[in-house]
Amino acid sequence: MKLYGAHLSPYFGRCYLVMALKGQTDAVELGDIPGGMKSPAHMAANPTGKIPYLEKDDGTYLIESQVIAEYLDAILEGDALVPEDLDEATHALMICRIIDTYMAPAMERFWANRGYSDEEVKKAATESLPAAFDYLEHFITGGKYLSGDSWTIADAALIPWLFHMEKFAKQHGVDGFGDRPKLQEWYAHVSQTDIVKDSMVRAEKSLEQLLAFLQKK
Amino acid sequence: MKLYGSSVSPFYERCLIALEMKNALDAVQYPGFPPGGMKSDAHFKGHPYGKIPYLELDDDTCLIEGQVIMEYLDGVVGGPTLTPADPYDRARASLIGRIVDTYIFPHQGKLSGNVIFGYQDPEGEQNAIEKGIPDAIKALERYIGDGPNVIGDSWSTGDAALIPYMFHAQLAKDAFGFDVLADHKVLAAWWGNVQDTAIVQNCMARMQKSFEYLQAAMAD
Ligand SMILES: N[C@@H](CCC(=O)N[C@@H](CS)C(=O)NCC(=O)O)C(=O)O
Ligand SMILES: N[C@@H](CCC(=O)N[C@@H](CS)C(=O)NCC(=O)O)C(=O)O
């Protein structure tokens, strides 16, 4: 199996974190997109032209980070990150969904290459992102993890965004999770873990690579 | 359990059709729109974004997001499972819902929004027809199997997520002459297999009724 993409992508990061949290980072090969983003090979593998995508050993592909993450969780050894208990699983998956549907679009507005207007960026910083944080605050369990009392797929979904908060959202005046005690408590705990520290380092390195690549072009 | 919303919403209707596939429509109550109407205090209490659907559980807590609610109902209610046992098939089933939500509806919403609410966005509508929806269907078709259902020969959450889209596709065909099935043979083959089933007919009838109700309300 081979996972295509780069660590700077929080969607790729979610899949990688599932492997890391299960202690299975060696189980899947990692690869750059053959021919680069939107190359014919990329579009053939994933018609949406996005990363990440997973190539299975039989040559078929899976797309969409959340789907890939759940698939890897199901087939790799290690602790289940989608809990076996239905209520617990539903909670964790709902948090992932809130991250994807409401938080990610706001956070993506801080990506310079997307060409958003100043007004759109400002709206993300002052309205949509704070609203999404409020919703997360409303739904998360509280404590050391986002859902229940151990790592789940929900943590894997949010952790990769921490780098983007630090690096990009901050520049637009978003100061961490603000006055939201449950998110703060989560952050205080996870930011001390190797899981998060390593994830920040991977993303930083990936950003440097991207900048070097863009400079060469 | 109470499921709030309206059948013209594909996110709501996928929960209903899933329950019907499980022969379990009566496991849940359907109060319709939130008490006091959309964006009432009661609505925001149940759903912090003021959207539908949401599912009120017996302990008064609420679940949101159609796909999440559908998967929960599949697990908690008796009847045949809609979640394939094989991990790859399971991934395919959930990808169908994901592609419908993430890649089709942001575009289809432009067309349906025009038909249902009279919204005007000519550029968005044109882009939906020429690029947005065709591109999304191209990705979707990879994960539809040989039939008769999306995955093999039994209903899954993939069918439940995709069938309500077909009602909206019909709205777009009637209003814009945009026939999504014309250029998408895999989707068309799947639809040919399932469209005459009672499950699909009942779903279309619920959506039509809800659509007409909304039209009448809009006219007032
Ligand atoms: N919904 C997708 C989102 C993936 C996504 O947007 N990836 C970005 C990189 S962070 C991408 O590939 N962008 C390229 C593009 O949209 O053209 C997922 O969850 O996998
Ligand atoms: N991501 C949500 C989408 C739900 C949604 O957009 N519902 C629409 C009706 S189809 C709604 O409630 N719109 C009212 C609003 O956004 O104010 C889901 O999958 O359930």
GROMACS .gro file of N, CA and C in nm, chain A residues 79-214:
model
  408
   79ASP      N    1  -0.434  -0.026   1.837
   79ASP     CA    2  -0.559   0.014   1.901
   79ASP      C    3  -0.658   0.071   1.799
   80ALA      N    4  -0.785   0.039   1.819
   80ALA     CA    5  -0.890   0.091   1.730
   80ALA      C    6  -0.909   0.240   1.758
   81LEU      N    7  -0.901   0.320   1.655
   81LEU     CA    8  -0.921   0.465   1.671
   81LEU      C    9  -1.065   0.505   1.642
   82VAL      N   10  -1.139   0.417   1.575
   82VAL     CA   11  -1.285   0.430   1.574
   82VAL      C   12  -1.332   0.330   1.680
   83PRO      N   13  -1.380   0.380   1.793
   83PRO     CA   14  -1.411   0.288   1.904
   83PRO      C   15  -1.512   0.181   1.864
   84GLU      N   16  -1.502   0.066   1.928
   84GLU     CA   17  -1.595  -0.043   1.897
   84GLU      C   18  -1.736  -0.009   1.939
   85ASP      N   19  -1.749   0.058   2.052
   85ASP     CA   20  -1.881   0.095   2.103
   85ASP      C   21  -1.947   0.196   2.009
   86LEU      N   22  -2.071   0.170   1.972
   86LEU     CA   23  -2.138   0.252   1.871
   86LEU      C   24  -2.152   0.399   1.914
   87ASP      N   25  -2.191   0.422   2.039
   87ASP     CA   26  -2.207   0.560   2.084
   87ASP      C   27  -2.075   0.634   2.080
   88GLU      N   28  -1.970   0.566   2.125
   88GLU     CA   29  -1.838   0.629   2.125
   88GLU      C   30  -1.789   0.653   1.982
   89ALA      N   31  -1.812   0.556   1.896
   89ALA     CA   32  -1.770   0.570   1.756
   89ALA      C   33  -1.842   0.688   1.692
   90THR      N   34  -1.972   0.695   1.715
   90THR     CA   35  -2.052   0.802   1.654
   90THR      C   36  -2.001   0.938   1.700
   91HIS      N   37  -1.968   0.949   1.827
   91HIS     CA   38  -1.918   1.077   1.878
   91HIS      C   39  -1.787   1.115   1.809
   92ALA      N   40  -1.695   1.020   1.803
   92ALA     CA   41  -1.565   1.050   1.740
   92ALA      C   42  -1.583   1.088   1.594
   93LEU      N   43  -1.670   1.016   1.523
   93LEU     CA   44  -1.690   1.044   1.380
   93LEU      C   45  -1.761   1.177   1.360
   94MET      N   46  -1.847   1.213   1.453
   94MET     CA   47  -1.916   1.342   1.442
   94MET      C   48  -1.816   1.457   1.460
   95ILE      N   49  -1.721   1.440   1.550
   95ILE     CA   50  -1.619   1.543   1.567
   95ILE      C   51  -1.536   1.558   1.438
   96CYS      N   52  -1.499   1.446   1.379
   96CYS     CA   53  -1.425   1.451   1.250
   96CYS      C   54  -1.506   1.529   1.147
   97ARG      N   55  -1.633   1.499   1.143
   97ARG     CA   56  -1.721   1.561   1.044
   97ARG      C   57  -1.732   1.713   1.068
   98ILE      N   58  -1.739   1.753   1.192
   98ILE     CA   59  -1.746   1.897   1.222
   98ILE      C   60  -1.616   1.965   1.179
   99ILE      N   61  -1.506   1.898   1.204
   99ILE     CA   62  -1.377   1.952   1.160
   99ILE      C   63  -1.376   1.971   1.009
  100ASP      N   64  -1.422   1.870   0.936
  100ASP     CA   65  -1.419   1.877   0.789
  100ASP      C   66  -1.519   1.977   0.733
  101THR      N   67  -1.636   1.978   0.788
  101THR     CA   68  -1.744   2.055   0.726
  101THR      C   69  -1.741   2.201   0.767
  102TYR      N   70  -1.700   2.230   0.889
  102TYR     CA   71  -1.713   2.366   0.939
  102TYR      C   72  -1.580   2.433   0.971
  103MET      N   73  -1.483   2.357   1.022
  103MET     CA   74  -1.357   2.422   1.058
  103MET      C   75  -1.261   2.431   0.940
  104ALA      N   76  -1.246   2.322   0.866
  104ALA     CA   77  -1.147   2.319   0.758
  104ALA      C   78  -1.169   2.429   0.653
  105PRO      N   79  -1.292   2.450   0.607
  105PRO     CA   80  -1.310   2.555   0.506
  105PRO      C   81  -1.264   2.692   0.556
  106ALA      N   82  -1.285   2.718   0.685
  106ALA     CA   83  -1.240   2.846   0.741
  106ALA      C   84  -1.088   2.851   0.745
  107MET      N   85  -1.026   2.742   0.788
  107MET     CA   86  -0.880   2.738   0.801
  107MET      C   87  -0.813   2.746   0.664
  108GLU      N   88  -0.876   2.688   0.562
  108GLU     CA   89  -0.816   2.690   0.427
  108GLU      C   90  -0.810   2.831   0.370
  109ARG      N   91  -0.889   2.920   0.425
  109ARG     CA   92  -0.885   3.058   0.375
  109ARG      C   93  -0.752   3.127   0.405
  110PHE      N   94  -0.675   3.070   0.496
  110PHE     CA   95  -0.545   3.132   0.529
  110PHE      C   96  -0.434   3.082   0.437
  111TRP      N   97  -0.467   2.994   0.346
  111TRP     CA   98  -0.364   2.945   0.254
  111TRP      C   99  -0.348   3.044   0.140
  112ALA      N  100  -0.227   3.102   0.132
  112ALA     CA  101  -0.202   3.209   0.036
  112ALA      C  102  -0.231   3.165  -0.107
  113ASN      N  103  -0.199   3.038  -0.139
  113ASN     CA  104  -0.213   2.994  -0.278
  113ASN      C  105  -0.358   2.982  -0.324
  114ARG      N  106  -0.453   2.997  -0.233
  114ARG     CA  107  -0.593   2.982  -0.273
  114ARG      C  108  -0.652   3.111  -0.329
  115GLY      N  109  -0.580   3.221  -0.309
  115GLY     CA  110  -0.624   3.346  -0.370
  115GLY      C  111  -0.751   3.407  -0.312
  116TYR      N  112  -0.775   3.387  -0.184
  116TYR     CA  113  -0.892   3.450  -0.123
  116TYR      C  114  -0.869   3.600  -0.106
  117SER      N  115  -0.977   3.676  -0.112
  117SER     CA  116  -0.967   3.821  -0.091
  117SER      C  117  -0.941   3.850   0.057
  118ASP      N  118  -0.890   3.970   0.084
  118ASP     CA  119  -0.864   4.011   0.222
  118ASP      C  120  -0.991   3.999   0.306
  119GLU      N  121  -1.100   4.034   0.242
  119GLU     CA  122  -1.228   4.032   0.314
  119GLU      C  123  -1.267   3.889   0.353
  120GLU      N  124  -1.246   3.797   0.259
  120GLU     CA  125  -1.279   3.657   0.288
  120GLU      C  126  -1.189   3.601   0.399
  121VAL      N  127  -1.063   3.641   0.396
  121VAL     CA  128  -0.970   3.594   0.499
  121VAL      C  129  -1.011   3.650   0.635
  122LYS      N  130  -1.049   3.777   0.634
  122LYS     CA  131  -1.088   3.842   0.759
  122LYS      C  132  -1.214   3.777   0.817
  123LYS      N  133  -1.305   3.746   0.728
  123LYS     CA  134  -1.429   3.684   0.772
  123LYS      C  135  -1.401   3.547   0.834
  124ALA      N  136  -1.308   3.475   0.774
  124ALA     CA  137  -1.271   3.344   0.830
  124ALA      C  138  -1.213   3.361   0.971
  125ALA      N  139  -1.126   3.462   0.986
  125ALA     CA  140  -1.058   3.483   1.114
  125ALA      C  141  -1.154   3.531   1.222
  126THR      N  142  -1.249   3.614   1.184
  126THR     CA  143  -1.333   3.677   1.286
  126THR      C  144  -1.469   3.610   1.302
  127GLU      N  145  -1.513   3.537   1.199
  127GLU     CA  146  -1.647   3.476   1.210
  127GLU      C  147  -1.647   3.324   1.197
  128SER      N  148  -1.608   3.273   1.078
  128SER     CA  149  -1.631   3.129   1.057
  128SER      C  150  -1.544   3.041   1.145
  129LEU      N  151  -1.418   3.079   1.161
  129LEU     CA  152  -1.333   2.993   1.243
  129LEU      C  153  -1.375   2.996   1.391
  130PRO      N  154  -1.396   3.116   1.448
  130PRO     CA  155  -1.447   3.117   1.586
  130PRO      C  156  -1.578   3.039   1.602
  131ALA      N  157  -1.667   3.049   1.503
  131ALA     CA  158  -1.794   2.974   1.511
  131ALA      C  159  -1.764   2.824   1.512
  132ALA      N  160  -1.674   2.782   1.424
  132ALA     CA  161  -1.642   2.638   1.418
  132ALA      C  162  -1.579   2.592   1.550
  133PHE      N  163  -1.493   2.675   1.608
  133PHE     CA  164  -1.436   2.639   1.739
  133PHE      C  165  -1.545   2.628   1.846
  134ASP      N  166  -1.643   2.719   1.839
  134ASP     CA  167  -1.754   2.712   1.935
  134ASP      C  168  -1.828   2.579   1.922
  135TYR      N  169  -1.850   2.536   1.798
  135TYR     CA  170  -1.923   2.411   1.778
  135TYR      C  171  -1.842   2.293   1.831
  136LEU      N  172  -1.711   2.297   1.803
  136LEU     CA  173  -1.626   2.189   1.854
  136LEU      C  174  -1.630   2.188   2.007
  137GLU      N  175  -1.618   2.306   2.065
  137GLU     CA  176  -1.622   2.318   2.211
  137GLU      C  177  -1.752   2.258   2.267
  138HIS      N  178  -1.860   2.283   2.195
  138HIS     CA  179  -1.991   2.233   2.235
  138HIS      C  180  -1.993   2.080   2.236
  139PHE      N  181  -1.930   2.020   2.136
  139PHE     CA  182  -1.947   1.875   2.119
  139PHE      C  183  -1.837   1.789   2.180
  140ILE      N  184  -1.714   1.843   2.196
  140ILE     CA  185  -1.607   1.752   2.243
  140ILE      C  186  -1.631   1.712   2.389
  141THR      N  187  -1.566   1.602   2.426
  141THR     CA  188  -1.591   1.546   2.558
  141THR      C  189  -1.539   1.635   2.670
  142GLY      N  190  -1.421   1.695   2.649
  142GLY     CA  191  -1.353   1.763   2.759
  142GLY      C  192  -1.255   1.667   2.820
  143GLY      N  193  -1.137   1.717   2.857
  143GLY     CA  194  -1.034   1.627   2.908
  143GLY      C  195  -0.918   1.619   2.811
  144LYS      N  196  -0.846   1.509   2.821
  144LYS     CA  197  -0.721   1.498   2.747
  144LYS      C  198  -0.740   1.466   2.600
  145TYR      N  199  -0.854   1.411   2.566
  145TYR     CA  200  -0.878   1.371   2.427
  145TYR      C  201  -1.008   1.433   2.378
  146LEU      N  202  -1.022   1.439   2.247
  146LEU     CA  203  -1.142   1.505   2.193
  146LEU      C  204  -1.267   1.422   2.216
  147SER      N  205  -1.249   1.290   2.215
  147SER     CA  206  -1.365   1.202   2.226
  147SER      C  207  -1.331   1.089   2.322
  148GLY      N  208  -1.403   1.084   2.433
  148GLY     CA  209  -1.378   0.977   2.530
  148GLY      C  210  -1.246   0.994   2.601
  149ASP      N  211  -1.189   0.884   2.651
  149ASP     CA  212  -1.068   0.898   2.732
  149ASP      C  213  -0.946   0.828   2.677
  150SER      N  214  -0.940   0.818   2.544
  150SER     CA  215  -0.815   0.776   2.480
  150SER      C  216  -0.809   0.835   2.340
  151TRP      N  217  -0.696   0.817   2.272
  151TRP     CA  218  -0.682   0.868   2.136
  151TRP      C  219  -0.791   0.808   2.047
  152THR      N  220  -0.848   0.890   1.962
  152THR     CA  221  -0.939   0.839   1.859
  152THR      C  222  -0.906   0.907   1.728
  153ILE      N  223  -0.981   0.869   1.629
  153ILE     CA  224  -0.968   0.926   1.496
  153ILE      C  225  -0.997   1.077   1.497
  154ALA      N  226  -1.071   1.123   1.598
  154ALA     CA  227  -1.100   1.267   1.608
  154ALA      C  228  -0.971   1.345   1.638
  155ASP      N  229  -0.888   1.292   1.727
  155ASP     CA  230  -0.759   1.357   1.754
  155ASP      C  231  -0.673   1.359   1.628
  156ALA      N  232  -0.677   1.247   1.555
  156ALA     CA  233  -0.598   1.239   1.431
  156ALA      C  234  -0.645   1.344   1.330
  157ALA      N  235  -0.773   1.378   1.335
  157ALA     CA  236  -0.827   1.477   1.240
  157ALA      C  237  -0.789   1.620   1.279
  158LEU      N  238  -0.784   1.649   1.407
  158LEU     CA  239  -0.759   1.789   1.447
  158LEU      C  240  -0.610   1.822   1.461
  159ILE      N  241  -0.532   1.726   1.506
  159ILE     CA  242  -0.390   1.755   1.535
  159ILE      C  243  -0.316   1.818   1.415
  160PRO      N  244  -0.333   1.768   1.293
  160PRO     CA  245  -0.256   1.828   1.183
  160PRO      C  246  -0.289   1.975   1.160
  161TRP      N  247  -0.403   2.020   1.206
  161TRP     CA  248  -0.439   2.161   1.187
  161TRP      C  249  -0.365   2.252   1.284
  162LEU      N  250  -0.307   2.194   1.390
  162LEU     CA  251  -0.238   2.278   1.489
  162LEU      C  252  -0.124   2.355   1.423
  163PHE      N  253  -0.056   2.289   1.331
  163PHE     CA  254   0.053   2.357   1.259
  163PHE      C  255  -0.002   2.475   1.180
  164HIS      N  256  -0.116   2.456   1.120
  164HIS     CA  257  -0.175   2.563   1.038
  164HIS      C  258  -0.227   2.678   1.124
  165MET      N  259  -0.269   2.646   1.246
  165MET     CA  260  -0.309   2.752   1.338
  165MET      C  261  -0.189   2.836   1.376
  166GLU      N  262  -0.083   2.765   1.410
  166GLU     CA  263   0.040   2.829   1.456
  166GLU      C  264   0.101   2.914   1.344
  167LYS      N  265   0.103   2.857   1.225
  167LYS     CA  266   0.179   2.916   1.115
  167LYS      C  267   0.098   3.021   1.038
  168PHE      N  268  -0.028   2.995   1.020
  168PHE     CA  269  -0.107   3.081   0.930
  168PHE      C  270  -0.220   3.157   1.002
  169ALA      N  271  -0.299   3.085   1.081
  169ALA     CA  272  -0.414   3.153   1.144
  169ALA      C  273  -0.368   3.264   1.238
  170LYS      N  274  -0.259   3.238   1.306
  170LYS     CA  275  -0.206   3.335   1.402
  170LYS      C  276  -0.178   3.470   1.337
  171GLN      N  277  -0.121   3.463   1.216
  171GLN     CA  278  -0.090   3.587   1.143
  171GLN      C  279  -0.214   3.673   1.120
  172HIS      N  280  -0.330   3.607   1.127
  172HIS     CA  281  -0.453   3.681   1.102
  172HIS      C  282  -0.529   3.707   1.231
  173GLY      N  283  -0.457   3.697   1.341
  173GLY     CA  284  -0.514   3.738   1.470
  173GLY      C  285  -0.590   3.629   1.544
  174VAL      N  286  -0.583   3.504   1.495
  174VAL     CA  287  -0.651   3.398   1.569
  174VAL      C  288  -0.551   3.342   1.671
  175ASP      N  289  -0.582   3.363   1.798
  175ASP     CA  290  -0.488   3.326   1.902
  175ASP      C  291  -0.528   3.192   1.963
  176GLY      N  292  -0.472   3.086   1.911
  176GLY     CA  293  -0.503   2.953   1.962
  176GLY      C  294  -0.653   2.928   1.963
  177PHE      N  295  -0.700   2.856   2.063
  177PHE     CA  296  -0.843   2.824   2.069
  177PHE      C  297  -0.922   2.928   2.148
  178GLY      N  298  -0.854   3.036   2.190
  178GLY     CA  299  -0.925   3.143   2.260
  178GLY      C  300  -0.980   3.095   2.394
  179ASP      N  301  -1.090   3.156   2.431
  179ASP     CA  302  -1.146   3.132   2.563
  179ASP      C  303  -1.242   3.013   2.562
  180ARG      N  304  -1.188   2.898   2.531
  180ARG     CA  305  -1.273   2.778   2.522
  180ARG      C  306  -1.207   2.668   2.605
  181PRO      N  307  -1.255   2.651   2.727
  181PRO     CA  308  -1.183   2.569   2.826
  181PRO      C  309  -1.158   2.425   2.782
  182LYS      N  310  -1.254   2.363   2.715
  182LYS     CA  311  -1.233   2.222   2.680
  182LYS      C  312  -1.125   2.208   2.573
  183LEU      N  313  -1.132   2.295   2.471
  183LEU     CA  314  -1.029   2.290   2.368
  183LEU      C  315  -0.892   2.325   2.428
  184GLN      N  316  -0.891   2.421   2.520
  184GLN     CA  317  -0.765   2.459   2.586
  184GLN      C  318  -0.706   2.342   2.662
  185GLU      N  319  -0.792   2.272   2.733
  185GLU     CA  320  -0.742   2.159   2.813
  185GLU      C  321  -0.686   2.050   2.721
  186TRP      N  322  -0.757   2.027   2.612
  186TRP     CA  323  -0.709   1.929   2.515
  186TRP      C  324  -0.572   1.971   2.462
  187TYR      N  325  -0.563   2.098   2.423
  187TYR     CA  326  -0.438   2.147   2.364
  187TYR      C  327  -0.324   2.138   2.464
  188ALA      N  328  -0.352   2.177   2.588
  188ALA     CA  329  -0.246   2.173   2.691
  188ALA      C  330  -0.192   2.031   2.706
  189HIS      N  331  -0.279   1.934   2.695
  189HIS     CA  332  -0.232   1.796   2.707
  189HIS      C  333  -0.158   1.749   2.581
  190VAL      N  334  -0.228   1.760   2.466
  190VAL     CA  335  -0.168   1.695   2.348
  190VAL      C  336  -0.040   1.764   2.301
  191SER      N  337  -0.031   1.896   2.323
  191SER     CA  338   0.087   1.966   2.272
  191SER      C  339   0.215   1.918   2.341
  192GLN      N  340   0.200   1.849   2.454
  192GLN     CA  341   0.317   1.796   2.523
  192GLN      C  342   0.353   1.654   2.477
  193THR      N  343   0.271   1.597   2.393
  193THR     CA  344   0.297   1.458   2.352
  193THR      C  345   0.390   1.453   2.231
  194ASP      N  346   0.463   1.343   2.220
  194ASP     CA  347   0.550   1.324   2.103
  194ASP      C  348   0.467   1.317   1.975
  195ILE      N  349   0.349   1.261   1.987
  195ILE     CA  350   0.262   1.251   1.869
  195ILE      C  351   0.245   1.389   1.805
  196VAL      N  352   0.217   1.489   1.886
  196VAL     CA  353   0.194   1.623   1.831
  196VAL      C  354   0.326   1.690   1.795
  197LYS      N  355   0.424   1.676   1.881
  197LYS     CA  356   0.554   1.740   1.851
  197LYS      C  357   0.609   1.689   1.718
  198ASP      N  358   0.603   1.557   1.699
  198ASP     CA  359   0.654   1.499   1.574
  198ASP      C  360   0.573   1.546   1.454
  199SER      N  361   0.444   1.559   1.475
  199SER     CA  362   0.358   1.602   1.364
  199SER      C  363   0.392   1.746   1.322
  200MET      N  364   0.423   1.831   1.421
  200MET     CA  365   0.461   1.970   1.390
  200MET      C  366   0.593   1.972   1.311
  201VAL      N  367   0.686   1.886   1.350
  201VAL     CA  368   0.815   1.882   1.281
  201VAL      C  369   0.799   1.835   1.137
  202ARG      N  370   0.717   1.733   1.118
  202ARG     CA  371   0.694   1.683   0.981
  202ARG      C  372   0.632   1.790   0.893
  203ALA      N  373   0.536   1.864   0.949
  203ALA     CA  374   0.468   1.967   0.870
  203ALA      C  375   0.564   2.082   0.837
  204GLU      N  376   0.646   2.119   0.936
  204GLU     CA  377   0.743   2.226   0.916
  204GLU      C  378   0.840   2.190   0.802
  205LYS      N  379   0.889   2.068   0.808
  205LYS     CA  380   0.983   2.022   0.705
  205LYS      C  381   0.917   2.021   0.568
  206SER      N  382   0.794   1.979   0.566
  206SER     CA  383   0.721   1.972   0.440
  206SER      C  384   0.697   2.112   0.385
  207LEU      N  385   0.671   2.208   0.472
  207LEU     CA  386   0.653   2.348   0.429
  207LEU      C  387   0.783   2.402   0.370
  208GLU      N  388   0.895   2.371   0.438
  208GLU     CA  389   1.025   2.417   0.387
  208GLU      C  390   1.051   2.361   0.248
  209GLN      N  391   1.019   2.233   0.232
  209GLN     CA  392   1.038   2.170   0.100
  209GLN      C  393   0.954   2.238  -0.006
  210LEU      N  394   0.831   2.269   0.032
  210LEU     CA  395   0.741   2.333  -0.065
  210LEU      C  396   0.794   2.471  -0.103
  211LEU      N  397   0.839   2.546  -0.004
  211LEU     CA  398   0.890   2.681  -0.032
  211LEU      C  399   1.014   2.675  -0.120
  212ALA      N  400   1.102   2.578  -0.091
  212ALA     CA  401   1.223   2.563  -0.173
  212ALA      C  402   1.185   2.528  -0.316
  213PHE      N  403   1.087   2.441  -0.330
  213PHE     CA  404   1.040   2.400  -0.462
  213PHE      C  405   0.982   2.519  -0.539
  214LEU      N  406   0.902   2.599  -0.469
  214LEU     CA  407   0.840   2.714  -0.535
  214LEU      C  408   0.945   2.817  -0.576
   0.00000   0.00000   0.00000
